[in-house]
Coordinates of C-alpha atoms and ligand atoms in Angstrom, one line a residue:
X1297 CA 113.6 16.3 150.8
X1298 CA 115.8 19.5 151.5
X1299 CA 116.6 21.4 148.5
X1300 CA 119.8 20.7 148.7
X1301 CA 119.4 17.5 148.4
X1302 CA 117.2 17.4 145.7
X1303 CA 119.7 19.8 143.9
X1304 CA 122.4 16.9 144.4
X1305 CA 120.2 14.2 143.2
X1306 CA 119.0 16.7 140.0
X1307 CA 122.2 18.1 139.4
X1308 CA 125.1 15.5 140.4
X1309 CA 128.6 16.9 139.2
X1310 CA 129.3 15.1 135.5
X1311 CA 132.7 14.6 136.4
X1312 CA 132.0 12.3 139.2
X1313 CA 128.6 10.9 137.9
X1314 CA 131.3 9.8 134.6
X1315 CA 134.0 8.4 137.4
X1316 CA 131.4 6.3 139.4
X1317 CA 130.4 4.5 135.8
X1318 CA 134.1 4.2 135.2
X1319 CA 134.1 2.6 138.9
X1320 CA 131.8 0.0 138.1
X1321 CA 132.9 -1.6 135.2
X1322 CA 136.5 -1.1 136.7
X1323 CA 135.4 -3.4 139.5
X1324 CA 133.9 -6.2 137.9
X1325 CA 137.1 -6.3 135.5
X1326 CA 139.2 -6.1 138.5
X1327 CA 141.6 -3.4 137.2
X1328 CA 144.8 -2.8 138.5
X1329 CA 145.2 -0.3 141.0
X1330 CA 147.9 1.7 138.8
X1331 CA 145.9 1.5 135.8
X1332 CA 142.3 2.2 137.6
X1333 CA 144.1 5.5 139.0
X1334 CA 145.4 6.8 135.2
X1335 CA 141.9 6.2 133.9
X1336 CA 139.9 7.6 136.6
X1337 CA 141.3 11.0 136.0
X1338 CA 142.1 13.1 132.7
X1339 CA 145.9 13.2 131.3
X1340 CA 146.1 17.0 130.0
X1341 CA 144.0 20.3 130.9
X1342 CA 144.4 23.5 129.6
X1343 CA 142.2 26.4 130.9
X1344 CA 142.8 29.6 128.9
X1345 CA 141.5 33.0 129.6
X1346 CA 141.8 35.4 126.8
X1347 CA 140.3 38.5 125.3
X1348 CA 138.1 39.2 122.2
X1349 CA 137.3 42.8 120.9
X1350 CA 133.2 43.1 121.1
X1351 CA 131.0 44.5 118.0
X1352 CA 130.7 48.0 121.1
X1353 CA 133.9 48.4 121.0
X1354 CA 134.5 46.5 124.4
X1355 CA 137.1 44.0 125.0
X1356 CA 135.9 40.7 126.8
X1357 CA 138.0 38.2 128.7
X1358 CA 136.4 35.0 128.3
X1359 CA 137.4 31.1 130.0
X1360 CA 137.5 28.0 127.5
X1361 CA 139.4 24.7 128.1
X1362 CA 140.7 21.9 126.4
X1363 CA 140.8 18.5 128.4
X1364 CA 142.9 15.4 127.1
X1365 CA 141.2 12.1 129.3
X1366 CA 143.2 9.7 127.5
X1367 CA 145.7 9.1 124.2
X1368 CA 146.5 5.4 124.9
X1369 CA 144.8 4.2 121.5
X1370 CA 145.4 7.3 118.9
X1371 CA 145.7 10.7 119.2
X1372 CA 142.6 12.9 121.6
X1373 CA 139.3 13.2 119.5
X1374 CA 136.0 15.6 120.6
X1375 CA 133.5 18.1 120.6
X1376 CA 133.8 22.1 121.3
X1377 CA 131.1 23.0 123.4
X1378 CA 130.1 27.2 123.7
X1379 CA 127.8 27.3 126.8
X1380 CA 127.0 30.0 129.7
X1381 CA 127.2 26.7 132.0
X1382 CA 130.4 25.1 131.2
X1383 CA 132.7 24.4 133.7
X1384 CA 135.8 22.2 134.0
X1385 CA 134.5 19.5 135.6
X1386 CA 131.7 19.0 132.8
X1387 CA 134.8 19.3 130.5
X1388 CA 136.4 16.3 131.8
X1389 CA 133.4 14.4 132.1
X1390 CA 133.2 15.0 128.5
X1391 CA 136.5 13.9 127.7
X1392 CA 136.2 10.5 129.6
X1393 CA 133.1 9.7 127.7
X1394 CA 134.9 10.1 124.4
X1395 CA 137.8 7.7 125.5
X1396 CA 135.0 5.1 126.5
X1397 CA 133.1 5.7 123.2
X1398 CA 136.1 5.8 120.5
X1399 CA 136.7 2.4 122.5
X1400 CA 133.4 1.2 121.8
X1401 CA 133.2 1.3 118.3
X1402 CA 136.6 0.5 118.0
X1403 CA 138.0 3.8 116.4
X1404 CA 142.0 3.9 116.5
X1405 CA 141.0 7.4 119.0
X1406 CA 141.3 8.3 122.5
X1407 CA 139.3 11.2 124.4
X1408 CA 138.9 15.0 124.9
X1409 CA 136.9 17.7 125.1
X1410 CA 136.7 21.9 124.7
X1411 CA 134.3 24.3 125.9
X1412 CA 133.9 28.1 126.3
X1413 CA 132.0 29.5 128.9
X1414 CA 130.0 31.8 126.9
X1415 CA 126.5 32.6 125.3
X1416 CA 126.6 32.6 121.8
X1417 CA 123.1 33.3 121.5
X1418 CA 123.7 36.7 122.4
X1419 CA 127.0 37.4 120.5
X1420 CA 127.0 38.9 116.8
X1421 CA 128.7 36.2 113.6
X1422 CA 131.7 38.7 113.8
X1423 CA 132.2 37.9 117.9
X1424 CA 131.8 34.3 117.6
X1425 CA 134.3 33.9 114.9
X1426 CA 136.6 36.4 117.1
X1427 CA 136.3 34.2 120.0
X1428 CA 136.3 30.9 117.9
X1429 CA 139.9 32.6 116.2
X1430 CA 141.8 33.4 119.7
X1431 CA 140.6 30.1 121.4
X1432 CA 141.8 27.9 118.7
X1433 CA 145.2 30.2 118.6
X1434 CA 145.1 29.6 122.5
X1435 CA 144.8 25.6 122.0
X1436 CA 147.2 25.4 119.4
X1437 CA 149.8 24.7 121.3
X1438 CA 147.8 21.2 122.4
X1439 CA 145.5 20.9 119.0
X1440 CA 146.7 19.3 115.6
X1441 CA 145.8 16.5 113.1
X1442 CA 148.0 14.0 115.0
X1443 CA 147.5 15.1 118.5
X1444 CA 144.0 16.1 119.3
X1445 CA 141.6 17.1 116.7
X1446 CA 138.4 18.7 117.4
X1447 CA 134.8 18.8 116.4
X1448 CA 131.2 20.4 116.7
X1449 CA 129.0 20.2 120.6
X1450 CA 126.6 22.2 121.4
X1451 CA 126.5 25.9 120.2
X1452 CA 129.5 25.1 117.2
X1453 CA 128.5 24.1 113.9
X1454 CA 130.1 23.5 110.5
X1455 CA 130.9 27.3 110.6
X1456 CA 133.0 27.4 113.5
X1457 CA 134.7 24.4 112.4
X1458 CA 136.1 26.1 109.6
X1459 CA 136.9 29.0 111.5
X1460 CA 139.2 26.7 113.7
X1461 CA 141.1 24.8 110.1
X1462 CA 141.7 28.3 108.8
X1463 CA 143.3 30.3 111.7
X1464 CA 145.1 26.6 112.5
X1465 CA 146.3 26.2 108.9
X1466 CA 147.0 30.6 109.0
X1467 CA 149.7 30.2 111.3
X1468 CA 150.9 27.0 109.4
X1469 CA 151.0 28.7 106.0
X1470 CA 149.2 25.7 104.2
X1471 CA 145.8 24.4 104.8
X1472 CA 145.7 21.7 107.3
X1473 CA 141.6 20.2 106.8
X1474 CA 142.4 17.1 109.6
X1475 CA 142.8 19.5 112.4
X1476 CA 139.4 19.4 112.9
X1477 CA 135.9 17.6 111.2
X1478 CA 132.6 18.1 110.9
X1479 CA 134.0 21.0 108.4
X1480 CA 131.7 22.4 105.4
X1481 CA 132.5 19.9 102.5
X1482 CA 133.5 22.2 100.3
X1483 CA 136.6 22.6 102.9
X1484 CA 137.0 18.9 103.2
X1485 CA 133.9 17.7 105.5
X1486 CA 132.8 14.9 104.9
X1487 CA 129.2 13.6 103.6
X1488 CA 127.2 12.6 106.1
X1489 CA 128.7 14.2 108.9
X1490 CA 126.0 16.5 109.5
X1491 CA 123.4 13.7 110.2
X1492 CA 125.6 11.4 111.5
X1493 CA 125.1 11.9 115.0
X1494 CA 120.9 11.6 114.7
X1495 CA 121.7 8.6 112.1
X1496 CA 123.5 6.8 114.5
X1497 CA 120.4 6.9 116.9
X1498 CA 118.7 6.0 114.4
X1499 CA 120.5 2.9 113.4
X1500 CA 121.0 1.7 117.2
X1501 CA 117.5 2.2 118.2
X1502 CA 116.5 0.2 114.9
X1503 CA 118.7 -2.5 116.8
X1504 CA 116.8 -2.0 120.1
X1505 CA 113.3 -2.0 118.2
X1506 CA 114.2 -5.3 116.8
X1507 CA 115.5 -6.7 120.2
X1508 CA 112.6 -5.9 122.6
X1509 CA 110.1 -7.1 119.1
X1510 CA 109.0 -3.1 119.5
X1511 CA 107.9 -2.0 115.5
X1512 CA 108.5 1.4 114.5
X1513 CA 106.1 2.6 111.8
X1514 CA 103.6 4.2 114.2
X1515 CA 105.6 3.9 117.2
X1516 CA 105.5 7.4 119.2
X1517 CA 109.0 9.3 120.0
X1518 CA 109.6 12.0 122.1
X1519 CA 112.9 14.4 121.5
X1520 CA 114.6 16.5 124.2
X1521 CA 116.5 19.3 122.1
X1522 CA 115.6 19.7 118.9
X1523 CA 119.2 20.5 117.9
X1524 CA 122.0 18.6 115.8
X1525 CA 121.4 15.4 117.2
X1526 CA 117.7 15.7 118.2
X1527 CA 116.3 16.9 115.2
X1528 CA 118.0 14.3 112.7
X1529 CA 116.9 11.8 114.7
X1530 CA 113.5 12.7 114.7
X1531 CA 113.7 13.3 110.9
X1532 CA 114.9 10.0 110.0
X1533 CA 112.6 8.0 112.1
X1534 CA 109.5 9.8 111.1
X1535 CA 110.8 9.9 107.2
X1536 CA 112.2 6.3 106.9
X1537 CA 110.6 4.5 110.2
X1538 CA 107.6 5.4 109.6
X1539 CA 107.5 6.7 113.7
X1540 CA 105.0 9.3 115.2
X1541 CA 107.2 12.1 116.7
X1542 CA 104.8 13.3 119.3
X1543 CA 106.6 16.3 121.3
X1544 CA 109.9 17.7 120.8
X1545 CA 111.4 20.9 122.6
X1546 CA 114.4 23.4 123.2
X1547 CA 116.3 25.5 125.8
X1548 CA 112.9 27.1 125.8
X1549 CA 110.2 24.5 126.3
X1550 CA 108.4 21.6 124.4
X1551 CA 105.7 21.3 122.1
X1552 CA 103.3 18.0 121.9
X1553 CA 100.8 17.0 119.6
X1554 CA 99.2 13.7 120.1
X1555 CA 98.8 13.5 116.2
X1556 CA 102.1 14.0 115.5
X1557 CA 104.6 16.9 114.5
X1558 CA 106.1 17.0 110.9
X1559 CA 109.9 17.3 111.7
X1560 CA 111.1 19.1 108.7
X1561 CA 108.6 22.1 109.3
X1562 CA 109.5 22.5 113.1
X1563 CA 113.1 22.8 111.9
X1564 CA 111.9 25.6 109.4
X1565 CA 109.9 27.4 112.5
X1566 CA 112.4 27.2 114.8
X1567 CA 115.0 28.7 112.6
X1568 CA 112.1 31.1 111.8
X1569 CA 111.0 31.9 115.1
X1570 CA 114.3 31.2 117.2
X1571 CA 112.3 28.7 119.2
X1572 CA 109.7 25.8 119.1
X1573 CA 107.0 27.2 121.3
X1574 CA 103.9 28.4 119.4
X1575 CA 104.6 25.6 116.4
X1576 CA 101.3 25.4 114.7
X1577 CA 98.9 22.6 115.7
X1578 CA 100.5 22.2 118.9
X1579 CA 100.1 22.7 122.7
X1580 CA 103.3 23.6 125.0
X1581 CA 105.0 21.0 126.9
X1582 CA 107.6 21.8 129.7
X1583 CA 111.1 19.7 129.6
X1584 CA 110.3 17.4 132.7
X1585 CA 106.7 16.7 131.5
X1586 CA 108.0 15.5 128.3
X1587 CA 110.4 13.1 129.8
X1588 CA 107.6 11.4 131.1
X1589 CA 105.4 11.4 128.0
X1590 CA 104.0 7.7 127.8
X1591 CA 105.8 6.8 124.1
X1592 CA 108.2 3.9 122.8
X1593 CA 110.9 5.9 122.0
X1594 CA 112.4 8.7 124.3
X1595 CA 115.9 10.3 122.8
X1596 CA 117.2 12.7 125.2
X1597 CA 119.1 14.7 123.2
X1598 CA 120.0 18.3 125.3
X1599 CA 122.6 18.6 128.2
X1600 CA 123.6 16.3 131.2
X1601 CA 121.4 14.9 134.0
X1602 CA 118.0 15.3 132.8
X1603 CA 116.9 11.8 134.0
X1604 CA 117.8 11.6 138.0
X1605 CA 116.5 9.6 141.1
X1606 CA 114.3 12.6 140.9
X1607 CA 112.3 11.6 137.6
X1608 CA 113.6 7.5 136.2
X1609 CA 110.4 5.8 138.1
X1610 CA 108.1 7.9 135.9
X1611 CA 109.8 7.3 132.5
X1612 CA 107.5 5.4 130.5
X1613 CA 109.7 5.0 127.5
X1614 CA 110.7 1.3 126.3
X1615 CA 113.3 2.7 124.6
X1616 CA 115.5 5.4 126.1
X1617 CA 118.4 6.4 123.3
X1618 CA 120.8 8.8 124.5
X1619 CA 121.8 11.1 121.9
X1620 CA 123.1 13.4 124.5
X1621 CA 126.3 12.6 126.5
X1622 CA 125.7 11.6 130.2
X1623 CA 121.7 12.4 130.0
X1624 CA 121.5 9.8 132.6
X1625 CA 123.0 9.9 136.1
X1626 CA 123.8 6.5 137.6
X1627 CA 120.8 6.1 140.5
X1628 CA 118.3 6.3 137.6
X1629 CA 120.4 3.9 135.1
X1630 CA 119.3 1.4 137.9
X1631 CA 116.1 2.4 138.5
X1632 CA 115.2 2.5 134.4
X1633 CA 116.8 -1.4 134.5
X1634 CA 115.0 -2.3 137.1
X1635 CA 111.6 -1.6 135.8
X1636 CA 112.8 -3.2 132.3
X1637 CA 113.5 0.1 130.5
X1638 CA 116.4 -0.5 127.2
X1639 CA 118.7 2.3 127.3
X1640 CA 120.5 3.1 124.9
X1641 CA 123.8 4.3 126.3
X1642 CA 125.5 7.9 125.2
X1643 CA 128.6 6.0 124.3
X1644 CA 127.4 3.9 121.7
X1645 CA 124.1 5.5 120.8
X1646 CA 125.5 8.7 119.9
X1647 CA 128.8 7.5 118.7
X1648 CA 127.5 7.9 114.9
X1649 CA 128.8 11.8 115.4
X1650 CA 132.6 10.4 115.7
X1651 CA 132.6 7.8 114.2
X1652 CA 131.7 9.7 110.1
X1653 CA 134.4 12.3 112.2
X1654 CA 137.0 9.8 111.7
X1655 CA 135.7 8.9 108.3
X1656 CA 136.2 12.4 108.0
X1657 CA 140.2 12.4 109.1
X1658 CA 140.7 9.2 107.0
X1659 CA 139.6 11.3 104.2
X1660 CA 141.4 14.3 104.7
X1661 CA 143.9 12.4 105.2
X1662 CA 144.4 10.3 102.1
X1663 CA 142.9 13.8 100.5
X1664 CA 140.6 11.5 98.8
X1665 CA 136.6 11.1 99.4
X1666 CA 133.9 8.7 99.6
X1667 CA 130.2 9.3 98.3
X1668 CA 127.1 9.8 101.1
X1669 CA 125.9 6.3 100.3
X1670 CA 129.5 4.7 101.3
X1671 CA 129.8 6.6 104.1
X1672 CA 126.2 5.9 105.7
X1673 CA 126.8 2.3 105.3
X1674 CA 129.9 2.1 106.9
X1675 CA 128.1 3.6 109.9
X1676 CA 125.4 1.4 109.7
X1677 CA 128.1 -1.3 109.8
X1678 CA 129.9 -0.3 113.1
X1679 CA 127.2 1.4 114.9
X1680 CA 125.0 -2.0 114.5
X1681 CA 128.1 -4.4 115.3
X1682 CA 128.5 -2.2 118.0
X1683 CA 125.8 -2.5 119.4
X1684 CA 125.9 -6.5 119.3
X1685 CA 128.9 -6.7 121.0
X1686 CA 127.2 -4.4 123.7
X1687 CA 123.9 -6.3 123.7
X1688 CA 125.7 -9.7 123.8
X1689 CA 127.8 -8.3 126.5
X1690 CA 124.5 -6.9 128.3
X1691 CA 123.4 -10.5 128.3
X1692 CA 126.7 -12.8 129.5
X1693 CA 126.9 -10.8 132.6
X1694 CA 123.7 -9.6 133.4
X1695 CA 124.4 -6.2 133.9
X1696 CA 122.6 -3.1 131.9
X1697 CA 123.8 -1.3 128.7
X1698 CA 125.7 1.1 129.9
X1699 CA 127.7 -1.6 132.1
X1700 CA 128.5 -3.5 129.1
X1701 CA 129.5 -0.7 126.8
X1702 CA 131.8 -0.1 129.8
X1703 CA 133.2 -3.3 130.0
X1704 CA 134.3 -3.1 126.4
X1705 CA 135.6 -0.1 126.4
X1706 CA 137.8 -0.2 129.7
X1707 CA 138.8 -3.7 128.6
X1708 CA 140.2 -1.7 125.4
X1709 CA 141.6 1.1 127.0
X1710 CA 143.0 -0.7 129.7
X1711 CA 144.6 -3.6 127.5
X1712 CA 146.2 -0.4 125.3
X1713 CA 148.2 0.7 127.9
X1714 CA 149.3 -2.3 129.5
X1715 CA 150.3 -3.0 126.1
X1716 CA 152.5 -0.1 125.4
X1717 CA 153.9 -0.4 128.8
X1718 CA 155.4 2.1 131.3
X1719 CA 157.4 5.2 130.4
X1720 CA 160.2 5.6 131.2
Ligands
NAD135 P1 122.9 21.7 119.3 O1 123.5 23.0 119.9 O2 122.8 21.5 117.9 O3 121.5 21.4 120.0 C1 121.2 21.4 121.3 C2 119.7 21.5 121.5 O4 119.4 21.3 122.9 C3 119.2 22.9 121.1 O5 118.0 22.8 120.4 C4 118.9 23.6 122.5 O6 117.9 24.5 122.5 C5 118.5 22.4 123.3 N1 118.7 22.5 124.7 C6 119.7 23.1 125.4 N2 119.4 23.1 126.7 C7 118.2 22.4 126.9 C8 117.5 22.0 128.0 N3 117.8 22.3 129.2 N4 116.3 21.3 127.8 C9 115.9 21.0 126.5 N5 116.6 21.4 125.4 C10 117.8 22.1 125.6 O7 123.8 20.5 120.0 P2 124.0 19.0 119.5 O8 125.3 19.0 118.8 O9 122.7 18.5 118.9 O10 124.3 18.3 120.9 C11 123.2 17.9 121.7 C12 123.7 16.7 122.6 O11 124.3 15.7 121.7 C13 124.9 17.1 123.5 O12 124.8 16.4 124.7 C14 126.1 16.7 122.7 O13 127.2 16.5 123.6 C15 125.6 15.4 122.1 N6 126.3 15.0 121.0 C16 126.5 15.8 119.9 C17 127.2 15.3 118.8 C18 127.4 16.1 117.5 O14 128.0 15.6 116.5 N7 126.9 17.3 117.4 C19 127.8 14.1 118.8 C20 127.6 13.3 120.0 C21 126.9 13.8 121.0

């Protein structure tokens, strides 16, 4: 194999890896050429380059973007992503996978996405919130509670979500908490938000468990990126499943322990220590080997393309639950269905983050809030309807998960703006 091609088959572009899973369920609904050709590609992009004054007294131009896929069931809804690798093309992919999962779960959204090409790792507080200031001020002319409202990716955290409601509400004059969620709740977050994401993993691979007669107290789990996503998930099914998490790993490697690691403390070691590797009682574990870990449960929960052509025979997983957006490319979606692995697609399995988002809005909103307890059972109650409309779907017409979450969703989409009709 040349390198190039392996390079293609490792690191297919998102953008057209998220238009060829667009394709297939657009063929077996037989789509209308019109409408196939408005969903296929994103409605608005911004690309902004713009300056932020460095802690050395250096000024640094940096890229972001903001990309709207679709608004034909509510106003633009997603993450902001700060990333060395971002690139426009991710951005869209991005943005189509939020249309596709607002759909799923039925939330009155449609899809977008942000990212700045950056390294916040290696920038001061004081430069992040500089840069977090001037690239809200540079999307506010596309940003706003009934237009397109933002929320935490990789890299962004409750923090910079705040940063972004009070330069938006600054140049307002008021405060304005439903420009963006996944806010502090002292600033009008929401409870819950913060786990929702790993609690919606949770909750769908509870489903999955269930479905394949797979029991989790003592099952084994494996996590790729012990972040946000990754790290609640790993908490909640160790803590309340009674599940084994047996290796778990960052930007910078993996650690494994046959015995299992305590989640809780490896979240207290890597905000300690910066990373995972060296956790006590462990050995170190590269990123591919632990993709490959023989375990029940495998919750890719990083970046895009980790499971290729390159890698899908060799996943021993039963249950693959994509906390990450587009872990998967589409070569090894067939290859993990052909040899009987459930995945878990990134659309629904993850859709727990956006889902307590618009719980979040609603709130805001109404400027009235609901207790932790209300709010995690109205997740459990469309993340697991969800994911029986997926499953039954799965099942009529044969196809894998992802298929059917597709079919859904386009179906949605699709019917939306046939619905509202052609302007002018
Ligand atoms: P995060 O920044 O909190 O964590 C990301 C983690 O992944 C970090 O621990 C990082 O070290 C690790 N990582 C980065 N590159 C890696 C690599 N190549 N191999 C292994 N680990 C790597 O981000 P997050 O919010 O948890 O997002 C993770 C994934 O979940 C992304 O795909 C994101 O789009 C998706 N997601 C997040 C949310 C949310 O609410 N935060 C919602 C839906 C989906």
């Amino acid at each position: 194999m040349s390198q190039a091609t392996l390079s293609d088959i490792r690191h297919p572009n998102p953008y057209e890896v998220a238009q060829r899973q667009f394709d297939i369920a657009a063929d077996r609904l037989g789509l209308k050429e019109s409408l196939r050709r408005t969903l296929r590609s994103t409605k608005r992009e911004l690309t902004v380059n713009f300056p932020v004054g460095m802690d050395n007294g250096d000024v640094e131009i940096f890229t972001g973007y903001r990309v709207q896929h679709n608004v034909a069931r509510g106003p633009a809804k997603g993450g902001i992503r700060y990333h060395p690798d971002v690139t426009l093309d991710e951005v869209r992919a991005l943005a189509m996978w939020m249309t596709w999962k607002c759909a799923v779960v039925k939330l009155p959204y449609g899809g977008a996405k942000g990212g700045v090409i950056c390294e916040p790792k290696r920038m001061s507080l004081r430069e992040q919130e500089g840069l977090t200031r001037r690239f809200t001020t540079e999307l506010s002319i596309i940003i706003g509670p009934d237009s397109d409202i933002p929320a935490p990716d990789v890299n962004t955290n409750p923090q910079t979500m705040a940063w972004i409601m009070d330069t938006y509400s600054q140049h307002h004059g008021y405060s304005i908490p439903s420009v963006v969620t996944g806010k502090p709740v002292i600033v009008g977050g929401s409870e819950g938000r913060a786990d929702a994401t790993g609690r919606g993993v949770v909750f769908t691979v509870e489903e999955a468990a269930r479905e394949i007669g797979l029991d989790l107290a003592g099952a084994t789990v494996a996590v790729q990126g012990y972040g946000n996503a990754g790290s609640v998930a790993a908490k909640l099914l160790h803590y309340d499943y009674g599940a084994k998490v047996i290796a778990i790993s960052d930007s910078q490697g993996g650690v494994y322990c046959e015995a299992g690691i305590d989640p809780d403390s490896a979240v207290h070691y890597k905000g300690q220590n910066g990373s995972l590797s060296g956790l006590p009682g462990t050995e170190p574990i590269s990123n591919d080997d632990l993709l490959t870990l023989p375990c029940d449960v495998l919750i890719p929960a990083a970046l895009e393309n980790q499971i290729s052509a390159y890698n899908a025979d060799s996943i021993q997983a039963k249950i693959i639950a994509e906390a990450a957006n587009g872990p998967t490319t589409p070569e090894a979606d067939e290859i993990l269905y052909g040899n009987g692995r459930m995945v878990i697609p990134d659309i629904i399995a993850n859709a727990g983050g956006v889902t307590v988002s618009y719980f979040e809005w609603v709130q805001d909103k109404q400027a009235f809030f609901w207790t932790e307890k209300e709010i995690n059972q109205k997740l459990r109650q469309i993340m697991t309807s969800s994911f029986a409309d997926v499953l039954t779907m799965a099942k009529r017409e044969q196809v894998n998960m992802r298929t059917a979450a597709y079919l859904l969703a386009v179906d949605r989409v699709a019917t939306a703006s046939a619905v509202r009709g052609l302007y002018p």
